[in-house]
JSON list of C-alpha atoms in Angstrom, two decimals:
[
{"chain": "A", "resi": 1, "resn": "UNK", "atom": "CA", "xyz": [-0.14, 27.71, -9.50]},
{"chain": "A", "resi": 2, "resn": "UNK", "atom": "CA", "xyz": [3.46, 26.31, -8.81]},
{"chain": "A", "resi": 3, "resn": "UNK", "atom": "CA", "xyz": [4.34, 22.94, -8.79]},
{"chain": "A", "resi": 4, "resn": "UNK", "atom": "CA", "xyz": [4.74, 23.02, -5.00]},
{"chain": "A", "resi": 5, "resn": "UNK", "atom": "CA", "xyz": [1.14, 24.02, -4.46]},
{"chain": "A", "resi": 6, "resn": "UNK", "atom": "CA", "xyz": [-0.12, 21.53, -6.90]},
{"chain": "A", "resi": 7, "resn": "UNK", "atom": "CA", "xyz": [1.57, 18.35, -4.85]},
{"chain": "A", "resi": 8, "resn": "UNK", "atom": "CA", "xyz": [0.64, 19.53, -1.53]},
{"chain": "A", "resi": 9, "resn": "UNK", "atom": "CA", "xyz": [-3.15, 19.92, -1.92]},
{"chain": "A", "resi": 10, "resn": "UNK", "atom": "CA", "xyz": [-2.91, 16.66, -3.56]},
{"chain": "A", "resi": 11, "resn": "UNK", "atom": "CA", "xyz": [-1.05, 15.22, -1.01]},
{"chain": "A", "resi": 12, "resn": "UNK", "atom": "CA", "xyz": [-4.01, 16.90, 1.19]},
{"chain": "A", "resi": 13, "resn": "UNK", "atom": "CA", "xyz": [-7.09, 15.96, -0.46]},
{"chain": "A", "resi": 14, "resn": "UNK", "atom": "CA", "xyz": [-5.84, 12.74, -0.77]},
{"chain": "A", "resi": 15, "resn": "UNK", "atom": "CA", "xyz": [-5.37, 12.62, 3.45]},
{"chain": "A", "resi": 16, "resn": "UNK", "atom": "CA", "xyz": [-8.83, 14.37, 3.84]},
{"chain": "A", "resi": 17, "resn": "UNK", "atom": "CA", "xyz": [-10.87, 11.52, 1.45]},
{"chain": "A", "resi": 18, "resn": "UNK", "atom": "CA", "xyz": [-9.40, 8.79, 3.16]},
{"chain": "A", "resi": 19, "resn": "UNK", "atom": "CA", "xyz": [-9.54, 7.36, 6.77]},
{"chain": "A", "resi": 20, "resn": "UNK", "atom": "CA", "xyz": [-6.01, 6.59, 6.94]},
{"chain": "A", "resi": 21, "resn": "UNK", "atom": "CA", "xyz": [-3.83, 5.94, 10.20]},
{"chain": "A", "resi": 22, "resn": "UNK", "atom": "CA", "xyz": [-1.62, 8.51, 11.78]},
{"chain": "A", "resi": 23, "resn": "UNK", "atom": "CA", "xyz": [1.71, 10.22, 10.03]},
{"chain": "A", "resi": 24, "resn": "UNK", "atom": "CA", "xyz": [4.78, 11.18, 12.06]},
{"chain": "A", "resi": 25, "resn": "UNK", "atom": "CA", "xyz": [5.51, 13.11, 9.04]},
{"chain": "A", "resi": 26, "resn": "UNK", "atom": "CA", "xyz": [4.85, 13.96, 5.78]},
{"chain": "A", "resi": 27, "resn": "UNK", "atom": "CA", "xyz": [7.40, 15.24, 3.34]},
{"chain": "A", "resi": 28, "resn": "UNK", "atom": "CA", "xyz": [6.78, 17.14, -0.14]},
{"chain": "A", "resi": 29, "resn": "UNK", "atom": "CA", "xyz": [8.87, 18.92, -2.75]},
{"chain": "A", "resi": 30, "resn": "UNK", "atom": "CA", "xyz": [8.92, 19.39, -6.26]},
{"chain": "A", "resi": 31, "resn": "UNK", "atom": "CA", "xyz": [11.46, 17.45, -7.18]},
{"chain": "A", "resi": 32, "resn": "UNK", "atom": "CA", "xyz": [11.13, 14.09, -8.88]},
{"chain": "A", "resi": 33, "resn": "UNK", "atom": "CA", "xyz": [10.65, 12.83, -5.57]},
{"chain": "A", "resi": 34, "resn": "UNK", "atom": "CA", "xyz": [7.76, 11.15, -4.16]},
{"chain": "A", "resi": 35, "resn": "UNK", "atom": "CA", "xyz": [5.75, 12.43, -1.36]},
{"chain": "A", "resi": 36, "resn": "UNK", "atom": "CA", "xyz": [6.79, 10.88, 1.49]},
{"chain": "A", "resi": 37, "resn": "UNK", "atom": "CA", "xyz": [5.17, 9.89, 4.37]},
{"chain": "A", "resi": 38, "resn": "UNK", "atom": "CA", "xyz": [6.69, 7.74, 7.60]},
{"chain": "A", "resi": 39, "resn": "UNK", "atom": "CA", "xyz": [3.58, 6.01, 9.68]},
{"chain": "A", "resi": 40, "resn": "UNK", "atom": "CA", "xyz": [3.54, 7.00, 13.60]},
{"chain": "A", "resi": 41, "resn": "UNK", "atom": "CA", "xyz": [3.85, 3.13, 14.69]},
{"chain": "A", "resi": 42, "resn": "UNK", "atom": "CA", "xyz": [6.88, 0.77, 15.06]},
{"chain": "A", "resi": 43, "resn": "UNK", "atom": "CA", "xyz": [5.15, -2.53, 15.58]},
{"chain": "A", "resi": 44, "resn": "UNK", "atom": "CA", "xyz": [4.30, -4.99, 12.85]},
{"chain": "A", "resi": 45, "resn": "UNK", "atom": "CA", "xyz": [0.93, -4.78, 13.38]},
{"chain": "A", "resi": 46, "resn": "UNK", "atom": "CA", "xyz": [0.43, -1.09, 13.12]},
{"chain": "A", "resi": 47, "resn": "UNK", "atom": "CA", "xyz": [3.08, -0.63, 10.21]},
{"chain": "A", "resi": 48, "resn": "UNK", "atom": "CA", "xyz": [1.24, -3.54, 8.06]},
{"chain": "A", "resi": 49, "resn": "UNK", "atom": "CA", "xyz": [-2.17, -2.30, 8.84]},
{"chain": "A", "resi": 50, "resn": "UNK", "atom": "CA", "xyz": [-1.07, 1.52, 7.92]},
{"chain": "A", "resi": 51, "resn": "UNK", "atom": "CA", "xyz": [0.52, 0.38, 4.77]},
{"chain": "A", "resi": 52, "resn": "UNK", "atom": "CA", "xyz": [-2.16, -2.27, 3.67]},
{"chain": "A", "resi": 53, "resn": "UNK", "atom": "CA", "xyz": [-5.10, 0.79, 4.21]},
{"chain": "A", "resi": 54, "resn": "UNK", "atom": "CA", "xyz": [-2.88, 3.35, 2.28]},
{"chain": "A", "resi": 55, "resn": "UNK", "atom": "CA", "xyz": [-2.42, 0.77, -0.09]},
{"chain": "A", "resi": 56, "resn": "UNK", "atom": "CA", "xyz": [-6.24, 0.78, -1.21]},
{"chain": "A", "resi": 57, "resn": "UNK", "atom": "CA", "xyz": [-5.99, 4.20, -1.58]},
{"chain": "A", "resi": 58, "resn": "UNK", "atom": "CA", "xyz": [-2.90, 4.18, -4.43]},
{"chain": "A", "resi": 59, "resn": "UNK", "atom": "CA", "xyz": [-2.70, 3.00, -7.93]},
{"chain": "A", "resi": 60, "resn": "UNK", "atom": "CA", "xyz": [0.14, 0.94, -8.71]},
{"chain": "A", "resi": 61, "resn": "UNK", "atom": "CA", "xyz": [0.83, -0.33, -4.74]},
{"chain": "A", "resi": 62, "resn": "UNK", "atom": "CA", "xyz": [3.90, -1.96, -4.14]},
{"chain": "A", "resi": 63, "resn": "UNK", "atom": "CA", "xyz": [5.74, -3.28, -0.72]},
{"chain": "A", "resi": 64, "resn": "UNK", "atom": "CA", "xyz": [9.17, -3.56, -0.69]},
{"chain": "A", "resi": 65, "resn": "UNK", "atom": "CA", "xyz": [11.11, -4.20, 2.86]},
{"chain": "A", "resi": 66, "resn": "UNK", "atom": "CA", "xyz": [14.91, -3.70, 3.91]},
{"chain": "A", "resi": 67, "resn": "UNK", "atom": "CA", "xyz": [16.79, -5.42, 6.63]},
{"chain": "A", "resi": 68, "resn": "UNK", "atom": "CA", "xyz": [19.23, -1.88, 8.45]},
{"chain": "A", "resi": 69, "resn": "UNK", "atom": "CA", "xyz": [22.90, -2.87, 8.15]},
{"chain": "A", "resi": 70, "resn": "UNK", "atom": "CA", "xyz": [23.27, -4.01, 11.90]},
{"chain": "A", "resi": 71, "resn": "UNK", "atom": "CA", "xyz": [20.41, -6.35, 10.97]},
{"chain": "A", "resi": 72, "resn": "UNK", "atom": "CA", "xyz": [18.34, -4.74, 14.64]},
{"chain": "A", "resi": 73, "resn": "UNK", "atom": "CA", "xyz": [15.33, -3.28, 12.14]},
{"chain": "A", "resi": 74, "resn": "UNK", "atom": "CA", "xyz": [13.32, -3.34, 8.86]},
{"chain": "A", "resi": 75, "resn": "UNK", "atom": "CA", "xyz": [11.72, -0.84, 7.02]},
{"chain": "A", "resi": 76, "resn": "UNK", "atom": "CA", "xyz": [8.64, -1.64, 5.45]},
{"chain": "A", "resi": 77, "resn": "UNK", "atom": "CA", "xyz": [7.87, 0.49, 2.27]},
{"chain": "A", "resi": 78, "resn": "UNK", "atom": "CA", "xyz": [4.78, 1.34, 0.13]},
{"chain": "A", "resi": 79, "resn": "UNK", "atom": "CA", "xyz": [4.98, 3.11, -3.26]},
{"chain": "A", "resi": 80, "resn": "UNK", "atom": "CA", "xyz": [2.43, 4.21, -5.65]},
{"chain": "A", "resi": 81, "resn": "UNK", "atom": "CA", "xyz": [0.46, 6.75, -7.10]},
{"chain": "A", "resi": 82, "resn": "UNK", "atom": "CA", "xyz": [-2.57, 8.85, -5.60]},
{"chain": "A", "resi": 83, "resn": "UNK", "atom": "CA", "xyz": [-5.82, 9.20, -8.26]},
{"chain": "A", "resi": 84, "resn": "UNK", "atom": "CA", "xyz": [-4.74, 12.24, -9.49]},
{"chain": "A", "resi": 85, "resn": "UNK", "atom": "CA", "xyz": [-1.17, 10.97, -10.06]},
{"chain": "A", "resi": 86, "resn": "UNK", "atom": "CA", "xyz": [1.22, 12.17, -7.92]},
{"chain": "A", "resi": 87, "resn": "UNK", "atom": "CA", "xyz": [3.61, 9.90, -6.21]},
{"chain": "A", "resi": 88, "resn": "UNK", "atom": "CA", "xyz": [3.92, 8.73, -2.68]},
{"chain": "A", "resi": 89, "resn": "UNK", "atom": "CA", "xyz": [5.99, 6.37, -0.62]},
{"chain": "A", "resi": 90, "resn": "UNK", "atom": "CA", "xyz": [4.81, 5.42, 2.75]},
{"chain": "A", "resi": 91, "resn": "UNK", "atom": "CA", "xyz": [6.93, 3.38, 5.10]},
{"chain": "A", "resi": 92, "resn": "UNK", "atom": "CA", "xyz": [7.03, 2.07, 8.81]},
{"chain": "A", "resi": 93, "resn": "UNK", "atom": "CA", "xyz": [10.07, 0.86, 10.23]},
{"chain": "A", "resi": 94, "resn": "UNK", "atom": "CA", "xyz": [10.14, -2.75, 12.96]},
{"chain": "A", "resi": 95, "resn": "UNK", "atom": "CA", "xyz": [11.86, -4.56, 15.10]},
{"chain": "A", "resi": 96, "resn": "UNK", "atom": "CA", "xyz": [13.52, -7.25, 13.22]},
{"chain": "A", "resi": 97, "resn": "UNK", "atom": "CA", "xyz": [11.65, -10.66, 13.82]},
{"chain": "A", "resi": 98, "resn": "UNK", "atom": "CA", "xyz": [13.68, -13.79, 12.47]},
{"chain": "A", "resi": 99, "resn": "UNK", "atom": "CA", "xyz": [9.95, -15.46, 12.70]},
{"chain": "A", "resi": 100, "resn": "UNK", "atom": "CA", "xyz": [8.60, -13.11, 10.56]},
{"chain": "A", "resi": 101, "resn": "UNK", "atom": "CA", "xyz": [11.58, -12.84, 8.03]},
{"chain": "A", "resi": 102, "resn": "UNK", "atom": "CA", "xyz": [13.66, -15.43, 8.27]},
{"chain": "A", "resi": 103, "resn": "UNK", "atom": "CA", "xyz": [15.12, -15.28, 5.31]},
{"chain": "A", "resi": 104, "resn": "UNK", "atom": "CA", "xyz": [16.03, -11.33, 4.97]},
{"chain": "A", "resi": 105, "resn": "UNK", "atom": "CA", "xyz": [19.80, -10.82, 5.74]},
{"chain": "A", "resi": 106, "resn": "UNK", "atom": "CA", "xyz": [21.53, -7.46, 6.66]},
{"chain": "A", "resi": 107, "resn": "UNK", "atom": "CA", "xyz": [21.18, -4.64, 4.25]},
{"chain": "A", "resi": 108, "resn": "UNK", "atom": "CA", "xyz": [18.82, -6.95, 1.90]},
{"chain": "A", "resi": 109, "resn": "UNK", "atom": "CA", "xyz": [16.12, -5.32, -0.02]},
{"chain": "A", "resi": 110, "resn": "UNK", "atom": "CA", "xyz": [13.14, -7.60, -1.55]},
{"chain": "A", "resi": 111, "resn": "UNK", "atom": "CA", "xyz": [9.74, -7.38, -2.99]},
{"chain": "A", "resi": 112, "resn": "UNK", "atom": "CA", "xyz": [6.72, -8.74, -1.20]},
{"chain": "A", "resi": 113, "resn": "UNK", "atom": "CA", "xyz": [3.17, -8.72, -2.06]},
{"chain": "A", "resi": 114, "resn": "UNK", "atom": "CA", "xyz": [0.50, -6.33, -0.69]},
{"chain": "A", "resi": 115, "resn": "UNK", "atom": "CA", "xyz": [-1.46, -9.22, 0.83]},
{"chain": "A", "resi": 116, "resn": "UNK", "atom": "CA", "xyz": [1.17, -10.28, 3.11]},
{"chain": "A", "resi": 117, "resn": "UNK", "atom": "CA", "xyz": [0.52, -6.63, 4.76]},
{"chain": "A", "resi": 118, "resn": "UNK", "atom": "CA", "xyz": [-2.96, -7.40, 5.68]},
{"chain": "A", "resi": 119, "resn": "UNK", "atom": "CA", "xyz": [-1.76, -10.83, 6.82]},
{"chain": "A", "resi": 120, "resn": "UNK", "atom": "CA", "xyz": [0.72, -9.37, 9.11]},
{"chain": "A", "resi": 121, "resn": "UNK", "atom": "CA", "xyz": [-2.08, -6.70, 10.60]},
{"chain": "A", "resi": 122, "resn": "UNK", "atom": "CA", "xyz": [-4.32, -9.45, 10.70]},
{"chain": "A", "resi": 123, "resn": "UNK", "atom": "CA", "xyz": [-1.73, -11.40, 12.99]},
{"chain": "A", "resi": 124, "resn": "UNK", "atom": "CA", "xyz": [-1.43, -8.80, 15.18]},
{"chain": "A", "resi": 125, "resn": "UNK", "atom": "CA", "xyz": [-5.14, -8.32, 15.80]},
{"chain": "A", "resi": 126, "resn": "UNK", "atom": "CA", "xyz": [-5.34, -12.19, 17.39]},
{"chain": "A", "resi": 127, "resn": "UNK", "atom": "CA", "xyz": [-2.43, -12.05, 19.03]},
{"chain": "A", "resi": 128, "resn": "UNK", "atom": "CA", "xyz": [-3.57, -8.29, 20.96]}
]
């Protein structure tokens, strides 16, 4: 079986076993490249819910968010590892919120732990 095959029924078993939130798209190739996946939401809410559920479902999670260079949006990035070992990055991108980063300037990457995604989702479910 080529290596092609091998990542994309991983990549499917792993999105059968799980009940995780909708994909825009999913992309796979061979190369050293993760599996990529972009989440079908662009609220907070919905983009730190999908990331904190796919979370559970990696080894290895880690969030890391970037502020776009005209400062408008943030993506919101998840990378780890499924069971079997392939890797995946999942990310959402949102509205930028000086509220909800106020200290993230233009084209500024940083770390950020995975329990700030579920508070985030959590936020989102009192304030709907």
């Amino acid at each position: 079986m080529n290596r092609l095959m091998v990542f994309l029924d991983a990549i499917r078993d792993h999105l059968d076993s799980y009940a995780l939130p909708p994909a825009c798209s999913v992309e796979v190739t061979t190369w050293a490249a993760p599996v990529t996946v972009a989440l079908d939401t662009d609220t907070m809410p919905g983009v730190a819910a999908g990331l904190a559920i796919w979370a559970v479902t990696l080894d290895g999670a880690r969030v890391s968010l970037w502020r776009t260079p005209d400062g408008a949006r943030v993506q919101l990035e998840l990378s780890g590892r499924t069971p079997c070992g392939i890797p995946v990055r999942v990310y959402g991108g949102v509205p930028f919120d000086p509220s909800t980063f106020p200290d993230l300037p233009p084209q500024t990457d940083q770390e950020l732990p995975v329990w700030l995604l579920r508070e985030w989702a959590r936020a989102g479910e009192a304030a709907a």
